[in-house]
mmCIF file of C-alpha atoms and ligand atoms in Angstrom:
data_model
loop_
_atom_site.group_PDB
_atom_site.id
_atom_site.type_symbol
_atom_site.label_atom_id
_atom_site.label_comp_id
_atom_site.label_asym_id
_atom_site.label_seq_id
_atom_site.Cartn_x
_atom_site.Cartn_y
_atom_site.Cartn_z
ATOM 1 C CA MET T 1069 0.000 0.000 0.000
ATOM 2 C CA ASP T 1070 1.460 3.372 -0.885
ATOM 3 C CA ILE T 1071 1.461 6.502 1.128
ATOM 4 C CA LYS T 1072 -1.027 8.200 -1.158
ATOM 5 C CA THR T 1073 -3.675 5.556 -0.508
ATOM 6 C CA ASP T 1074 -2.966 5.597 3.221
ATOM 7 C CA SER T 1075 -3.320 9.331 3.356
ATOM 8 C CA GLU T 1076 -6.550 9.359 1.374
ATOM 9 C CA ARG T 1077 -8.102 6.679 3.566
ATOM 10 C CA ALA T 1078 -7.119 8.534 6.690
ATOM 11 C CA ARG T 1079 -8.606 11.714 5.236
ATOM 12 C CA ASP T 1080 -11.942 10.045 4.421
ATOM 13 C CA ASP T 1081 -12.135 8.263 7.777
ATOM 14 C CA PHE T 1082 -11.412 11.375 9.824
ATOM 15 C CA LEU T 1083 -13.623 13.745 7.855
ATOM 16 C CA ALA T 1084 -16.463 11.265 8.332
ATOM 17 C CA ALA T 1085 -15.700 10.909 12.063
ATOM 18 C CA ILE T 1086 -15.592 14.710 12.483
ATOM 19 C CA GLU T 1087 -18.929 14.969 10.755
ATOM 20 C CA ASP T 1088 -20.326 12.290 13.066
ATOM 21 C CA ALA T 1089 -19.113 13.890 16.279
ATOM 22 C CA VAL T 1090 -22.176 15.500 17.854
ATOM 23 C CA ALA T 1091 -20.554 16.587 21.112
ATOM 24 C CA LEU T 1092 -17.325 18.332 22.054
ATOM 25 C CA ASP T 1093 -15.886 15.368 23.934
ATOM 26 C CA ALA T 1094 -16.494 13.018 20.971
ATOM 27 C CA LEU T 1095 -14.748 15.516 18.722
ATOM 28 C CA GLU T 1096 -11.798 15.604 21.105
ATOM 29 C CA GLN T 1097 -11.534 11.800 20.812
ATOM 30 C CA VAL T 1098 -11.321 12.190 17.014
ATOM 31 C CA ARG T 1099 -8.586 14.808 17.367
ATOM 32 C CA ILE T 1100 -6.529 12.488 19.589
ATOM 33 C CA ALA T 1101 -7.009 9.558 17.206
ATOM 34 C CA ALA T 1102 -5.795 11.695 14.277
ATOM 35 C CA LEU T 1103 -3.310 14.233 15.541
ATOM 36 C CA GLY T 1104 -2.468 13.035 19.074
ATOM 37 C CA LYS T 1105 1.013 11.688 19.794
ATOM 38 C CA LYS T 1106 -0.025 8.170 18.848
ATOM 39 C CA GLY T 1107 -2.627 9.305 16.355
ATOM 40 C CA ARG T 1108 -2.854 7.898 12.866
ATOM 41 C CA ILE T 1109 -1.610 10.987 11.047
ATOM 42 C CA SER T 1110 1.249 11.397 13.506
ATOM 43 C CA GLU T 1111 2.221 7.762 12.808
ATOM 44 C CA LEU T 1112 2.232 8.452 9.085
ATOM 45 C CA MET T 1113 4.428 11.515 9.555
ATOM 46 C CA ARG T 1114 6.869 9.529 11.588
ATOM 47 C CA GLY T 1115 7.239 7.242 8.517
ATOM 48 C CA LEU T 1116 8.799 10.173 6.594
ATOM 49 C CA GLY T 1117 12.115 9.573 8.387
ATOM 50 C CA LYS T 1118 12.508 6.152 6.877
ATOM 51 C CA MET T 1119 11.850 7.269 3.307
ATOM 52 C CA SER T 1120 14.243 8.005 0.493
ATOM 53 C CA ASN T 1121 14.572 11.599 -0.620
ATOM 54 C CA GLU T 1122 12.384 11.179 -3.681
ATOM 55 C CA GLU T 1123 9.674 9.436 -1.731
ATOM 56 C CA ARG T 1124 9.782 12.125 0.950
ATOM 57 C CA GLN T 1125 9.411 14.892 -1.605
ATOM 58 C CA VAL T 1126 6.077 13.443 -2.606
ATOM 59 C CA ALA T 1127 4.893 12.236 0.831
ATOM 60 C CA GLY T 1128 5.955 15.364 2.827
ATOM 61 C CA PRO T 1129 3.595 17.921 1.248
ATOM 62 C CA LEU T 1130 0.882 15.275 1.064
ATOM 63 C CA LEU T 1131 0.950 14.528 4.792
ATOM 64 C CA ASN T 1132 1.362 18.172 5.792
ATOM 65 C CA GLY T 1133 -1.670 19.015 3.697
ATOM 66 C CA LEU T 1134 -3.581 16.199 5.354
ATOM 67 C CA LYS T 1135 -2.611 17.350 8.804
ATOM 68 C CA ARG T 1136 -3.684 20.923 8.101
ATOM 69 C CA GLU T 1137 -6.971 19.882 6.513
ATOM 70 C CA ILE T 1138 -7.981 17.628 9.399
ATOM 71 C CA GLY T 1139 -6.906 20.277 11.970
ATOM 72 C CA GLU T 1140 -9.026 22.885 10.240
ATOM 73 C CA ALA T 1141 -12.002 20.575 9.951
ATOM 74 C CA ILE T 1142 -11.825 19.855 13.702
ATOM 75 C CA GLU T 1143 -11.667 23.580 14.541
ATOM 76 C CA ALA T 1144 -14.621 24.374 12.302
ATOM 77 C CA ARG T 1145 -16.670 21.538 13.824
ATOM 78 C CA LYS T 1146 -15.733 22.696 17.302
ATOM 79 C CA THR T 1147 -16.938 26.248 16.651
ATOM 80 C CA ALA T 1148 -20.199 24.884 15.267
ATOM 81 C CA LEU T 1149 -20.737 22.566 18.249
ATOM 82 C CA GLU T 1150 -20.051 25.390 20.748
ATOM 83 C CA ALA T 1151 -22.504 27.691 19.008
ATOM 84 C CA ALA T 1152 -25.126 24.924 19.057
ATOM 85 C CA ALA T 1153 -24.519 24.310 22.770
ATOM 86 C CA LEU T 1154 -25.032 28.014 23.515
ATOM 87 C CA GLU T 1155 -28.203 28.059 21.412
ATOM 88 C CA ALA T 1156 -29.533 25.103 23.362
ATOM 89 C CA ARG T 1157 -28.785 26.760 26.716
ATOM 90 C CA LEU T 1158 -30.425 29.998 25.657
ATOM 91 C CA ALA T 1159 -33.496 28.128 24.509
ATOM 92 C CA GLU T 1160 -33.710 26.092 27.700
ATOM 93 C CA GLU T 1161 -32.797 28.567 30.471
ATOM 94 C CA ARG T 1162 -35.451 31.214 30.370
ATOM 95 C CA LEU T 1163 -35.269 34.099 32.872
ATOM 96 C CA ASP T 1164 -38.562 35.846 33.458
ATOM 97 C CA VAL T 1165 -37.413 39.302 34.500
ATOM 98 C CA THR T 1166 -41.032 40.336 35.087
ATOM 99 C CA ALA T 1167 -41.589 37.654 37.767
ATOM 100 C CA PRO T 1168 -42.235 39.156 41.231
ATOM 101 C CA VAL T 1169 -39.260 38.955 43.619
ATOM 102 C CA ARG T 1170 -39.513 36.453 46.432
ATOM 103 C CA PRO T 1171 -40.401 38.213 49.685
ATOM 104 C CA GLU T 1172 -37.342 38.708 51.849
ATOM 105 C CA MET T 1173 -37.288 39.430 55.567
ATOM 106 C CA SER T 1174 -36.050 42.907 56.320
ATOM 107 C CA GLY T 1175 -35.649 44.564 59.691
ATOM 108 C CA THR T 1176 -37.623 47.566 60.865
ATOM 109 C CA VAL T 1177 -36.706 50.763 62.651
ATOM 110 C CA HIS T 1178 -37.815 50.564 66.291
ATOM 111 C CA PRO T 1179 -40.402 53.230 67.220
ATOM 112 C CA ILE T 1180 -38.007 54.631 69.827
ATOM 113 C CA ALA T 1181 -35.232 55.062 67.259
ATOM 114 C CA GLN T 1182 -37.740 56.601 64.859
ATOM 115 C CA VAL T 1183 -39.090 59.075 67.431
ATOM 116 C CA LEU T 1184 -35.577 59.966 68.622
ATOM 117 C CA ASP T 1185 -34.722 60.844 65.023
ATOM 118 C CA GLU T 1186 -37.878 62.883 64.593
ATOM 119 C CA VAL T 1187 -37.361 64.860 67.807
ATOM 120 C CA THR T 1188 -33.677 65.463 67.151
ATOM 121 C CA GLU T 1189 -34.445 66.641 63.630
ATOM 122 C CA ILE T 1190 -36.899 69.247 64.875
ATOM 123 C CA PHE T 1191 -34.492 70.639 67.475
ATOM 124 C CA ALA T 1192 -31.650 70.559 64.969
ATOM 125 C CA ASP T 1193 -33.760 72.850 62.796
ATOM 126 C CA MET T 1194 -33.898 75.271 65.744
ATOM 127 C CA GLY T 1195 -30.112 75.243 66.039
ATOM 128 C CA PHE T 1196 -29.669 72.673 68.824
ATOM 129 C CA SER T 1197 -26.819 70.182 68.732
ATOM 130 C CA VAL T 1198 -26.725 66.751 70.377
ATOM 131 C CA ALA T 1199 -24.814 65.983 73.603
ATOM 132 C CA GLU T 1200 -24.470 62.713 75.473
ATOM 133 C CA GLY T 1201 -23.376 61.456 78.888
ATOM 134 C CA PRO T 1202 -22.803 58.176 80.739
ATOM 135 C CA ASP T 1203 -25.630 55.890 81.934
ATOM 136 C CA ILE T 1204 -23.735 55.238 85.186
ATOM 137 C CA GLU T 1205 -23.566 58.549 87.019
ATOM 138 C CA THR T 1206 -22.120 60.007 90.159
ATOM 139 C CA ASP T 1207 -24.483 61.091 92.891
ATOM 140 C CA PHE T 1208 -23.136 64.603 92.367
ATOM 141 C CA HIS T 1209 -24.160 64.885 88.694
ATOM 142 C CA ASN T 1210 -27.458 63.029 89.036
ATOM 143 C CA PHE T 1211 -28.600 64.784 92.234
ATOM 144 C CA THR T 1212 -26.446 67.188 94.244
ATOM 145 C CA ALA T 1213 -25.407 69.574 91.471
ATOM 146 C CA LEU T 1214 -29.024 69.634 90.307
ATOM 147 C CA ASN T 1215 -29.974 71.110 93.678
ATOM 148 C CA ILE T 1216 -31.130 67.788 95.091
ATOM 149 C CA PRO T 1217 -28.942 67.456 98.213
ATOM 150 C CA PRO T 1218 -28.839 64.228 100.288
ATOM 151 C CA GLU T 1219 -32.018 63.803 102.376
ATOM 152 C CA HIS T 1220 -33.957 65.888 99.830
ATOM 153 C CA PRO T 1221 -37.402 64.251 99.410
ATOM 154 C CA ALA T 1222 -37.036 64.414 95.604
ATOM 155 C CA ARG T 1223 -34.515 61.586 95.881
ATOM 156 C CA GLN T 1224 -37.281 59.273 97.021
ATOM 157 C CA MET T 1225 -39.392 60.170 93.990
ATOM 158 C CA HIS T 1226 -36.727 58.805 91.685
ATOM 159 C CA ASP T 1227 -36.685 55.119 92.751
ATOM 160 C CA THR T 1228 -32.978 55.059 92.099
ATOM 161 C CA PHE T 1229 -30.886 51.995 91.231
ATOM 162 C CA TYR T 1230 -27.705 52.272 93.329
ATOM 163 C CA LEU T 1231 -24.459 50.487 92.527
ATOM 164 C CA PRO T 1232 -22.594 48.765 95.422
ATOM 165 C CA GLU T 1233 -21.031 51.226 97.867
ATOM 166 C CA LYS T 1234 -17.379 52.055 97.224
ATOM 167 C CA GLU T 1235 -14.655 52.012 99.912
ATOM 168 C CA ASP T 1236 -14.950 55.753 100.484
ATOM 169 C CA GLY T 1237 -18.698 55.303 101.088
ATOM 170 C CA SER T 1238 -19.720 56.919 97.790
ATOM 171 C CA GLN T 1239 -22.203 55.215 95.512
ATOM 172 C CA LEU T 1240 -22.674 55.452 91.767
ATOM 173 C CA VAL T 1241 -26.212 55.349 90.369
ATOM 174 C CA LEU T 1242 -27.917 54.437 87.122
ATOM 175 C CA ARG T 1243 -28.968 57.899 86.040
ATOM 176 C CA THR T 1244 -32.625 58.536 86.820
ATOM 177 C CA HIS T 1245 -32.939 61.248 84.163
ATOM 178 C CA THR T 1246 -30.859 62.881 81.422
ATOM 179 C CA SER T 1247 -30.484 66.077 83.488
ATOM 180 C CA PRO T 1248 -26.956 65.206 84.767
ATOM 181 C CA VAL T 1249 -25.731 65.933 81.237
ATOM 182 C CA GLN T 1250 -26.854 69.551 81.805
ATOM 183 C CA ILE T 1251 -24.272 69.680 84.591
ATOM 184 C CA ARG T 1252 -21.579 67.964 82.527
ATOM 185 C CA THR T 1253 -22.135 70.392 79.659
ATOM 186 C CA MET T 1254 -22.107 73.543 81.787
ATOM 187 C CA MET T 1255 -19.018 72.437 83.692
ATOM 188 C CA ALA T 1256 -17.115 71.511 80.538
ATOM 189 C CA LYS T 1257 -17.786 74.493 78.296
ATOM 190 C CA GLN T 1258 -18.619 78.172 78.418
ATOM 191 C CA PRO T 1259 -22.114 79.319 77.349
ATOM 192 C CA PRO T 1260 -23.969 79.835 75.085
ATOM 193 C CA HIS T 1261 -25.434 76.318 75.178
ATOM 194 C CA ARG T 1262 -28.171 74.997 72.957
ATOM 195 C CA ILE T 1263 -28.244 71.215 73.189
ATOM 196 C CA VAL T 1264 -30.548 68.233 73.272
ATOM 197 C CA ILE T 1265 -29.507 65.122 75.193
ATOM 198 C CA PRO T 1266 -31.120 61.828 74.167
ATOM 199 C CA GLY T 1267 -30.413 58.697 76.181
ATOM 200 C CA ARG T 1268 -31.388 55.804 78.421
ATOM 201 C CA THR T 1269 -32.581 56.422 81.950
ATOM 202 C CA TYR T 1270 -33.411 54.047 84.815
ATOM 203 C CA ARG T 1271 -35.932 53.865 87.634
ATOM 204 C CA CYS T 1272 -37.121 50.941 89.687
ATOM 205 C CA ASP T 1273 -40.683 50.778 88.358
ATOM 206 C CA TYR T 1274 -42.701 48.355 86.204
ATOM 207 C CA ASP T 1275 -46.267 48.509 84.885
ATOM 208 C CA MET T 1276 -48.155 49.340 81.660
ATOM 209 C CA THR T 1277 -46.592 52.797 81.426
ATOM 210 C CA HIS T 1278 -43.279 52.250 83.297
ATOM 211 C CA THR T 1279 -40.246 50.068 82.597
ATOM 212 C CA PRO T 1280 -37.017 50.035 84.663
ATOM 213 C CA MET T 1281 -35.121 51.322 81.612
ATOM 214 C CA PHE T 1282 -36.701 54.020 79.493
ATOM 215 C CA HIS T 1283 -35.630 56.917 77.279
ATOM 216 C CA GLN T 1284 -35.596 60.655 77.723
ATOM 217 C CA ILE T 1285 -34.542 63.622 75.706
ATOM 218 C CA GLU T 1286 -33.371 66.647 77.613
ATOM 219 C CA GLY T 1287 -33.016 70.180 76.314
ATOM 220 C CA LEU T 1288 -30.784 72.921 77.668
ATOM 221 C CA VAL T 1289 -30.446 76.517 76.526
ATOM 222 C CA ILE T 1290 -28.121 78.909 78.371
ATOM 223 C CA ASP T 1291 -27.397 82.412 77.148
ATOM 224 C CA ARG T 1292 -27.350 85.983 78.397
ATOM 225 C CA GLU T 1293 -30.932 87.004 77.764
ATOM 226 C CA THR T 1294 -32.910 83.817 77.667
ATOM 227 C CA HIS T 1295 -36.339 84.068 79.281
ATOM 228 C CA MET T 1296 -39.476 82.024 79.749
ATOM 229 C CA GLY T 1297 -40.987 83.288 76.489
ATOM 230 C CA HIS T 1298 -38.199 81.493 74.646
ATOM 231 C CA LEU T 1299 -38.979 78.320 76.561
ATOM 232 C CA LYS T 1300 -42.656 78.478 75.670
ATOM 233 C CA GLY T 1301 -42.122 79.347 72.008
ATOM 234 C CA CYS T 1302 -39.554 76.611 71.605
ATOM 235 C CA LEU T 1303 -41.768 73.897 73.097
ATOM 236 C CA ILE T 1304 -44.923 75.037 71.284
ATOM 237 C CA ASP T 1305 -43.092 74.913 67.930
ATOM 238 C CA PHE T 1306 -41.649 71.537 68.823
ATOM 239 C CA ALA T 1307 -44.958 69.944 69.850
ATOM 240 C CA ARG T 1308 -46.803 71.216 66.768
ATOM 241 C CA ALA T 1309 -44.095 69.907 64.430
ATOM 242 C CA PHE T 1310 -43.748 66.586 66.230
ATOM 243 C CA PHE T 1311 -47.443 65.732 66.547
ATOM 244 C CA GLU T 1312 -48.133 67.277 63.129
ATOM 245 C CA VAL T 1313 -51.099 69.315 64.386
ATOM 246 C CA ASP T 1314 -50.625 72.939 63.329
ATOM 247 C CA ASP T 1315 -52.954 74.533 65.895
ATOM 248 C CA LEU T 1316 -52.135 72.147 68.754
ATOM 249 C CA LEU T 1317 -52.717 73.838 72.126
ATOM 250 C CA LEU T 1318 -50.173 73.516 74.932
ATOM 251 C CA ARG T 1319 -50.895 74.124 78.610
ATOM 252 C CA PHE T 1320 -48.041 75.158 80.909
ATOM 253 C CA ARG T 1321 -49.068 73.957 84.354
ATOM 254 C CA PRO T 1322 -47.064 75.238 87.368
ATOM 255 C CA SER T 1323 -45.036 72.433 88.910
ATOM 256 C CA TYR T 1324 -41.921 71.753 90.933
ATOM 257 C CA PHE T 1325 -38.446 70.495 90.085
ATOM 258 C CA PRO T 1326 -35.499 71.259 92.388
ATOM 259 C CA PHE T 1327 -33.328 72.272 89.409
ATOM 260 C CA THR T 1328 -35.721 74.738 87.740
ATOM 261 C CA GLU T 1329 -37.525 77.835 89.011
ATOM 262 C CA PRO T 1330 -40.173 78.511 87.951
ATOM 263 C CA SER T 1331 -41.075 75.005 86.827
ATOM 264 C CA ALA T 1332 -43.896 73.747 84.672
ATOM 265 C CA GLU T 1333 -45.361 70.579 83.322
ATOM 266 C CA VAL T 1334 -46.599 70.781 79.765
ATOM 267 C CA ASP T 1335 -49.829 69.196 78.553
ATOM 268 C CA ILE T 1336 -51.027 68.946 74.986
ATOM 269 C CA GLY T 1337 -54.653 69.182 73.919
ATOM 270 C CA CYS T 1338 -56.257 65.853 73.125
ATOM 271 C CA SER T 1339 -59.702 64.299 72.993
ATOM 272 C CA PHE T 1340 -61.324 60.975 73.789
ATOM 273 C CA LYS T 1341 -64.254 61.172 71.386
ATOM 274 C CA ALA T 1342 -66.199 57.880 71.420
ATOM 275 C CA GLY T 1343 -63.422 56.392 73.515
ATOM 276 C CA GLU T 1344 -60.898 57.067 70.742
ATOM 277 C CA PHE T 1345 -57.792 59.008 71.704
ATOM 278 C CA ARG T 1346 -56.822 61.849 69.366
ATOM 279 C CA ILE T 1347 -54.151 64.486 69.602
ATOM 280 C CA GLY T 1348 -55.541 68.049 69.446
ATOM 281 C CA HIS T 1349 -58.812 69.498 70.668
ATOM 282 C CA GLN T 1350 -61.926 68.748 68.604
ATOM 283 C CA GLY T 1351 -64.076 71.434 70.241
ATOM 284 C CA GLY T 1352 -66.371 69.182 72.310
ATOM 285 C CA PRO T 1353 -66.880 67.993 75.869
ATOM 286 C CA GLU T 1354 -64.437 65.144 75.204
ATOM 287 C CA ASP T 1355 -61.518 67.601 74.964
ATOM 288 C CA ASP T 1356 -58.850 66.911 77.554
ATOM 289 C CA TRP T 1357 -55.152 67.384 78.343
ATOM 290 C CA MET T 1358 -52.263 64.932 78.296
ATOM 291 C CA GLU T 1359 -48.926 65.562 80.014
ATOM 292 C CA ILE T 1360 -45.857 65.254 77.796
ATOM 293 C CA LEU T 1361 -42.892 66.867 79.561
ATOM 294 C CA GLY T 1362 -41.372 68.816 82.451
ATOM 295 C CA CYS T 1363 -39.515 72.084 82.070
ATOM 296 C CA GLY T 1364 -38.483 75.352 83.691
ATOM 297 C CA MET T 1365 -35.930 78.130 83.972
ATOM 298 C CA VAL T 1366 -32.596 76.731 85.173
ATOM 299 C CA HIS T 1367 -32.358 77.313 88.954
ATOM 300 C CA PRO T 1368 -29.743 79.944 89.940
ATOM 301 C CA LYS T 1369 -28.223 77.432 92.363
ATOM 302 C CA VAL T 1370 -27.631 74.984 89.509
ATOM 303 C CA LEU T 1371 -25.892 77.708 87.499
ATOM 304 C CA GLU T 1372 -23.744 78.520 90.545
ATOM 305 C CA ASN T 1373 -22.928 74.836 91.070
ATOM 306 C CA CYS T 1374 -21.507 74.866 87.545
ATOM 307 C CA GLY T 1375 -19.486 78.050 88.118
ATOM 308 C CA LEU T 1376 -21.804 80.373 86.195
ATOM 309 C CA ASP T 1377 -23.001 83.758 87.460
ATOM 310 C CA PRO T 1378 -26.843 83.733 87.453
ATOM 311 C CA ALA T 1379 -26.787 87.532 87.060
ATOM 312 C CA GLU T 1380 -25.034 87.061 83.744
ATOM 313 C CA TYR T 1381 -26.415 83.796 82.383
ATOM 314 C CA GLN T 1382 -29.918 82.369 82.428
ATOM 315 C CA GLY T 1383 -31.644 79.677 80.498
ATOM 316 C CA PHE T 1384 -34.223 76.962 80.357
ATOM 317 C CA ALA T 1385 -34.306 73.197 80.414
ATOM 318 C CA PHE T 1386 -36.864 70.546 79.605
ATOM 319 C CA GLY T 1387 -37.033 66.794 79.755
ATOM 320 C CA MET T 1388 -39.467 64.360 78.185
ATOM 321 C CA GLY T 1389 -39.985 60.643 77.915
ATOM 322 C CA ILE T 1390 -39.303 59.443 74.371
ATOM 323 C CA ASP T 1391 -41.188 56.214 74.967
ATOM 324 C CA ARG T 1392 -44.195 58.138 76.237
ATOM 325 C CA ILE T 1393 -44.468 60.525 73.296
ATOM 326 C CA ALA T 1394 -43.882 57.598 70.908
ATOM 327 C CA MET T 1395 -46.859 55.805 72.514
ATOM 328 C CA LEU T 1396 -49.001 58.931 72.148
ATOM 329 C CA LYS T 1397 -48.059 59.665 68.552
ATOM 330 C CA TYR T 1398 -48.269 56.109 67.231
ATOM 331 C CA GLY T 1399 -51.099 54.769 69.400
ATOM 332 C CA ILE T 1400 -49.097 52.152 71.311
ATOM 333 C CA ARG T 1401 -50.904 51.188 74.513
ATOM 334 C CA ASP T 1402 -48.448 49.095 76.519
ATOM 335 C CA LEU T 1403 -44.926 50.407 77.057
ATOM 336 C CA ARG T 1404 -43.589 46.945 77.890
ATOM 337 C CA GLY T 1405 -43.947 45.848 74.251
ATOM 338 C CA PHE T 1406 -41.110 48.233 73.375
ATOM 339 C CA PHE T 1407 -38.592 46.001 75.132
ATOM 340 C CA ASP T 1408 -40.008 42.483 74.693
ATOM 341 C CA SER T 1409 -38.179 41.918 71.373
ATOM 342 C CA ASP T 1410 -41.267 40.179 70.019
ATOM 343 C CA LEU T 1411 -40.836 40.058 66.238
ATOM 344 C CA ARG T 1412 -44.582 40.311 65.605
ATOM 345 C CA TRP T 1413 -44.722 43.505 67.669
ATOM 346 C CA LEU T 1414 -41.638 44.923 65.968
ATOM 347 C CA ARG T 1415 -43.015 44.222 62.483
ATOM 348 C CA HIS T 1416 -46.326 45.789 63.414
ATOM 349 C CA TYR T 1417 -45.054 48.959 65.065
ATOM 350 C CA GLY T 1418 -41.630 49.223 63.374
ATOM 351 C CA PHE T 1419 -40.878 51.590 60.513
ATOM 352 C CA ALA T 1420 -39.476 50.693 57.108
ATOM 353 C CA ALA T 1421 -35.806 51.558 57.107
ATOM 354 C CA LEU T 1422 -35.739 53.422 53.823
ATOM 355 C CA ASP T 1423 -39.075 55.156 53.620
ATOM 356 C CA ALA T 1424 -40.028 55.817 57.215
ATOM 357 C CA PRO T 1425 -42.746 58.456 57.490
ATOM 358 C CA THR T 1426 -40.525 61.357 58.435
ATOM 359 C CA LEU T 1427 -42.589 64.345 59.398
ATOM 360 C CA GLY T 1428 -42.266 66.771 56.441
ATOM 361 C CA GLN T 1429 -38.707 68.055 57.042
ATOM 362 C CA GLY T 1430 -38.755 68.866 60.741
ATOM 363 C CA LEU T 1431 -39.774 72.493 61.225
ATOM 364 C CA SER T 1432 -39.170 73.609 57.666
ATOM 365 C CA ARG T 1433 -42.223 71.956 56.146
HETATM 366 N N1 LIG L 2747 -35.461 65.601 84.808
HETATM 367 C C1 LIG L 2747 -36.892 65.762 84.933
HETATM 368 C C2 LIG L 2747 -37.533 64.383 85.064
HETATM 369 O O1 LIG L 2747 -36.925 63.413 84.743
HETATM 370 C C3 LIG L 2747 -37.480 66.484 83.755
HETATM 371 C C4 LIG L 2747 -37.006 67.902 83.649
HETATM 372 C C5 LIG L 2747 -35.880 68.207 82.921
HETATM 373 C C6 LIG L 2747 -37.688 68.931 84.262
HETATM 374 C C7 LIG L 2747 -35.429 69.523 82.811
HETATM 375 C C8 LIG L 2747 -37.269 70.222 84.174
HETATM 376 C C9 LIG L 2747 -36.138 70.536 83.449
HETATM 377 O O2 LIG L 2747 -38.672 64.277 85.494
#
């Protein structure tokens, strides 16, 4: 058998096998059988070495041509098979981009966090900045400097959590209000002061409207000519923006706090029409008042305790329960739910993280 016949047979066999290969791995088997190290065409090429010059001059170009032709045929078939495989995948794997997304659990903003943001935003619009202080306080900051000396009856009203007595007989407390941060601010910096102080506070108490840990936001303004008119205007603007009732009435009821003089408690108008609680007066016999905060002009003794001259500086302070105004605004009846970490409660009363119902922009709406 001569080399020409061999080469032609190999050509026919491989072209047929390439045509028959319907998958990439079958085609690879054909390539190995033809052009692999021990493949048929490689065998034939190895035969060139044993040939005479004349024979090689004929067989060389013949075999090289064969090798190139089969290589090209394999490449072409490979491209075709890959394109067909892609076609098949595209036909089979359909993505319906209009299908609704599967519901995914997402967290909610706790009503306390939401209300803290709302309140802070309103006071920020009035030029207040935010200050903070420690939850564990000294007796001095929580009581004495606020004009509540030892044995003062107001200490009993606070149901204080005391930490174990220290060697020198002193005792730290869990702060019973955010007012100690008034002291820290006035002792650390010179007036003017215009701050709000959000934070956790603690009293030994537990029922539908009291939990041992709760939240307050305190306000403090100290300047040279601050008077009670500023206090009233500031709180009226705040309450109307926060409760989103433009003509909301506020009642300043004389009261007593050792650290303010005069002192007042502030009520907002509300009504209980048909047993339903609403913020704002409706103009009927169901109109009533609901307490929301305590306030007053900073007591001269407190200013003195912080090294300020009451003849030069005056100001006002107020403190309110965040949890309480959150309950009022969002109709939450039992305070204890705030801290139970019950997911059903949190989903019901929580706010969507990205589109929470912010009151129009604070005061500027
Ligand atoms: N600290 C007071 C309380 O917790 C509230 C208050 C703050 C009153 C500032 C007057 C001025 O009840």
